[in-house]
Amino acid sequence: MNAYLEVWKGSVCERIPLVPGERFTIGRHSGSDLLLPEKSVSRVHAVIDRVGTGWLLSDLSSNGTTVNGAHIVGRQVAIAPGATVVIGSASIVLRDASQGAADDTITRSVPRPHVTPAERRVLLALCRPLVTDGPVRQPASVVQMAAELTTNDQTVKFHLKNLYAKFDVPAAGLSRRGLLADAALRSGAVNLADLRDADG
């Protein structure tokens, strides 16, 4: 098997093979290769195509797709093994054949660092916009988090700095907040039920 997708839903991971020469579709439509029956997911949300020796992801949705922490809408981006794509509540990681078998479903615990109560409140504020029904779903900005938590920007930045270290979020990258939100959700430090309960 040339490549596959790790599809994470909470702590459960399903491995789905990618077939060279065949378009892989992701969406709410029942005929999708990866079915994500969520309101925020478009009928045909995104497609993955083999291009030369690499892979190309095309966002076809109205809500957009998060790729390695960057939110894209109606664009194509090249993705390489290790790339993380977030659509709805699913976190999807592109892997190549050398990283494991592609024909099973596994359940495992994702490493979850200890976070303080204050850090968890920051994580909840960071991730809460990801469960909204708006057209653009991105992690909260520092200003938005400070307003929600009734504190100042410097306090939020202090906690974010500690969280980046705890979740091993690299200093270089497109969106550290996006990568942190993805890591928090994948590890279970924050879950969708918590976000929806707090939002409601």
Short mmCIF file of C-alpha atoms in Angstrom, two decimals:
data_model
loop_
_atom_site.label_atom_id
_atom_site.label_comp_id
_atom_site.label_asym_id
_atom_site.label_seq_id
_atom_site.Cartn_x
_atom_site.Cartn_y
_atom_site.Cartn_z
CA MET A 1 0.00 0.00 0.00
CA ASN A 2 1.45 3.32 -1.10
CA ALA A 3 -0.18 5.71 1.37
CA TYR A 4 -3.08 5.88 3.78
CA LEU A 5 -5.03 8.23 5.99
CA GLU A 6 -5.23 8.02 9.77
CA VAL A 7 -8.70 9.28 10.60
CA TRP A 8 -8.91 10.24 14.26
CA LYS A 9 -12.28 10.61 15.98
CA GLY A 10 -11.46 11.14 19.61
CA SER A 11 -9.02 8.39 20.60
CA VAL A 12 -10.17 5.99 17.87
CA CYS A 13 -8.14 5.85 14.68
CA GLU A 14 -9.29 4.28 11.43
CA ARG A 15 -6.68 3.68 8.71
CA ILE A 16 -7.95 4.09 5.15
CA PRO A 17 -5.75 3.32 2.13
CA LEU A 18 -5.22 5.84 -0.67
CA VAL A 19 -5.12 4.26 -4.13
CA PRO A 20 -2.85 5.95 -6.69
CA GLY A 21 -4.84 7.14 -9.68
CA GLU A 22 -8.12 7.27 -7.77
CA ARG A 23 -9.64 10.45 -6.34
CA PHE A 24 -10.42 10.19 -2.62
CA THR A 25 -13.52 12.13 -1.53
CA ILE A 26 -14.37 13.39 1.94
CA GLY A 27 -17.81 14.68 2.85
CA ARG A 28 -21.31 14.26 4.20
CA HIS A 29 -22.60 12.51 1.05
CA SER A 30 -23.21 8.79 1.56
CA GLY A 31 -21.03 7.98 -1.46
CA SER A 32 -17.93 9.65 -0.01
CA ASP A 33 -14.79 7.56 0.47
CA LEU A 34 -14.61 9.09 3.95
CA LEU A 35 -18.11 9.76 5.27
CA LEU A 36 -18.37 12.51 7.91
CA PRO A 37 -22.08 12.93 8.66
CA GLU A 38 -21.85 16.28 10.42
CA LYS A 39 -23.78 19.49 9.82
CA SER A 40 -20.59 21.52 9.42
CA VAL A 41 -19.25 19.18 6.71
CA SER A 42 -20.28 19.80 3.08
CA ARG A 43 -21.73 17.02 0.94
CA VAL A 44 -18.45 16.92 -0.98
CA HIS A 45 -16.13 18.76 1.38
CA ALA A 46 -12.67 17.97 0.03
CA VAL A 47 -10.84 15.65 -2.34
CA ILE A 48 -7.33 14.20 -2.29
CA ASP A 49 -5.55 13.42 -5.57
CA ARG A 50 -2.19 11.87 -6.36
CA VAL A 51 -0.08 14.39 -8.31
CA GLY A 52 3.30 13.10 -9.45
CA THR A 53 5.02 11.77 -6.37
CA GLY A 54 2.94 13.85 -3.97
CA TRP A 55 -0.63 14.50 -2.90
CA LEU A 56 -2.93 17.46 -3.48
CA LEU A 57 -5.90 18.36 -1.25
CA SER A 58 -8.68 20.50 -2.75
CA ASP A 59 -11.20 22.20 -0.48
CA LEU A 60 -14.64 22.26 -2.14
CA SER A 61 -16.61 23.38 0.91
CA SER A 62 -18.19 26.58 2.15
CA ASN A 63 -16.79 26.18 5.69
CA GLY A 64 -13.21 25.45 4.69
CA THR A 65 -10.62 22.93 5.80
CA THR A 66 -7.73 23.24 8.25
CA VAL A 67 -4.39 21.95 6.93
CA ASN A 68 -1.44 21.95 9.33
CA GLY A 69 -3.16 24.64 11.39
CA ALA A 70 -3.96 26.94 8.43
CA HIS A 71 -7.57 27.47 7.38
CA ILE A 72 -8.19 27.24 3.62
CA VAL A 73 -11.40 27.80 1.67
CA GLY A 74 -11.81 26.89 -1.99
CA ARG A 75 -8.09 26.31 -2.57
CA GLN A 76 -5.73 23.49 -3.35
CA VAL A 77 -2.67 22.73 -1.25
CA ALA A 78 0.05 20.12 -1.54
CA ILE A 79 0.20 17.75 1.42
CA ALA A 80 3.04 15.46 2.43
CA PRO A 81 3.20 12.50 4.84
CA GLY A 82 2.62 13.81 8.35
CA ALA A 83 0.24 16.57 7.21
CA THR A 84 -2.77 17.02 9.50
CA VAL A 85 -6.14 17.91 8.01
CA VAL A 86 -9.11 18.83 10.21
CA ILE A 87 -12.63 18.54 8.78
CA GLY A 88 -15.55 18.72 11.19
CA SER A 89 -14.59 16.83 14.34
CA ALA A 90 -12.23 14.47 12.47
CA SER A 91 -8.46 14.89 12.45
CA ILE A 92 -6.91 13.25 9.38
CA VAL A 93 -3.19 12.51 9.04
CA LEU A 94 -1.54 11.49 5.76
CA ARG A 95 0.90 8.60 6.17
CA ASP A 96 3.07 6.58 3.82
CA ALA A 97 3.46 2.80 3.72
CA SER A 98 6.60 2.82 5.85
CA GLN A 99 4.61 4.15 8.81
CA GLY A 100 2.43 1.08 9.34
CA ALA A 101 -0.25 -1.16 7.94
CA ALA A 102 -3.28 0.36 6.26
CA ASP A 103 -5.99 -2.22 6.76
CA ASP A 104 -7.10 -2.09 10.36
CA THR A 105 -8.80 0.06 12.94
CA ILE A 106 -6.89 0.77 16.10
CA THR A 107 -7.71 2.32 19.43
CA ARG A 108 -4.98 3.91 21.43
CA SER A 109 -4.38 6.66 23.90
CA VAL A 110 -2.85 9.80 22.47
CA PRO A 111 -0.27 11.27 24.87
CA ARG A 112 -2.01 13.87 27.02
CA PRO A 113 0.15 16.15 29.12
CA HIS A 114 -1.01 17.41 32.49
CA VAL A 115 -2.67 20.81 32.24
CA THR A 116 -3.62 23.11 35.08
CA PRO A 117 -7.25 24.27 35.52
CA ALA A 118 -6.28 27.70 34.14
CA GLU A 119 -4.59 26.10 31.11
CA ARG A 120 -7.65 23.95 30.46
CA ARG A 121 -9.87 27.05 30.47
CA VAL A 122 -7.55 28.57 27.86
CA LEU A 123 -7.77 25.39 25.76
CA LEU A 124 -11.58 25.45 25.95
CA ALA A 125 -11.65 29.09 24.88
CA LEU A 126 -9.17 28.34 22.09
CA CYS A 127 -11.17 25.42 20.70
CA ARG A 128 -14.74 26.65 21.25
CA PRO A 129 -15.08 28.37 17.82
CA LEU A 130 -14.41 24.99 16.18
CA VAL A 131 -17.92 23.79 17.13
CA THR A 132 -19.79 26.84 15.87
CA ASP A 133 -21.95 26.75 12.76
CA GLY A 134 -20.38 29.85 11.21
CA PRO A 135 -18.82 29.88 7.74
CA VAL A 136 -15.25 30.03 9.08
CA ARG A 137 -14.24 27.79 11.97
CA GLN A 138 -10.84 28.71 13.34
CA PRO A 139 -9.33 28.61 16.81
CA ALA A 140 -9.96 31.72 18.88
CA SER A 141 -7.52 34.60 18.74
CA VAL A 142 -5.65 35.80 21.82
CA VAL A 143 -8.01 38.80 22.02
CA GLN A 144 -11.09 36.55 21.84
CA MET A 145 -9.73 34.23 24.53
CA ALA A 146 -8.88 37.15 26.81
CA ALA A 147 -12.40 38.56 26.42
CA GLU A 148 -14.07 35.22 27.15
CA LEU A 149 -11.87 34.57 30.18
CA THR A 150 -12.12 38.18 31.40
CA THR A 151 -8.36 38.54 31.59
CA ASN A 152 -5.68 40.30 29.57
CA ASP A 153 -3.73 39.30 26.47
CA GLN A 154 -0.48 38.82 28.39
CA THR A 155 -2.04 36.25 30.72
CA VAL A 156 -3.43 34.30 27.77
CA LYS A 157 -0.05 34.44 25.99
CA PHE A 158 1.66 33.18 29.15
CA HIS A 159 -0.61 30.14 29.30
CA LEU A 160 -0.31 29.54 25.55
CA LYS A 161 3.48 29.53 25.83
CA ASN A 162 3.30 26.81 28.49
CA LEU A 163 0.76 24.83 26.47
CA TYR A 164 2.88 24.98 23.30
CA ALA A 165 5.71 23.42 25.29
CA LYS A 166 3.52 20.77 26.93
CA PHE A 167 1.94 19.70 23.62
CA ASP A 168 5.24 19.96 21.74
CA VAL A 169 3.91 22.51 19.21
CA PRO A 170 6.83 23.73 17.07
CA ALA A 171 7.82 27.39 17.17
CA ALA A 172 7.95 27.57 13.38
CA GLY A 173 4.77 26.93 11.46
CA LEU A 174 1.67 28.44 9.94
CA SER A 175 -0.58 28.57 13.00
CA ARG A 176 0.61 27.49 16.41
CA ARG A 177 -2.88 28.04 17.83
CA GLY A 178 -4.34 25.75 15.16
CA LEU A 179 -1.79 23.04 15.87
CA LEU A 180 -2.37 23.37 19.61
CA ALA A 181 -6.15 23.10 19.17
CA ASP A 182 -5.68 19.98 17.05
CA ALA A 183 -3.32 18.42 19.62
CA ALA A 184 -5.70 19.24 22.48
CA LEU A 185 -8.64 17.58 20.71
CA ARG A 186 -6.66 14.54 19.58
CA SER A 187 -5.23 13.94 23.04
CA GLY A 188 -8.59 14.26 24.77
CA ALA A 189 -7.46 17.22 26.89
CA VAL A 190 -10.52 18.93 25.41
CA ASN A 191 -13.49 17.12 23.92
CA LEU A 192 -16.38 18.24 21.74
CA ALA A 193 -18.97 17.58 24.45
CA ASP A 194 -17.17 19.99 26.79
CA LEU A 195 -17.11 22.66 24.08
CA ARG A 196 -20.77 22.26 23.16
CA ASP A 197 -21.89 22.22 26.81
CA ALA A 198 -19.91 25.39 27.52
CA ASP A 199 -21.24 27.00 24.35
CA GLY A 200 -24.84 26.18 25.18
#
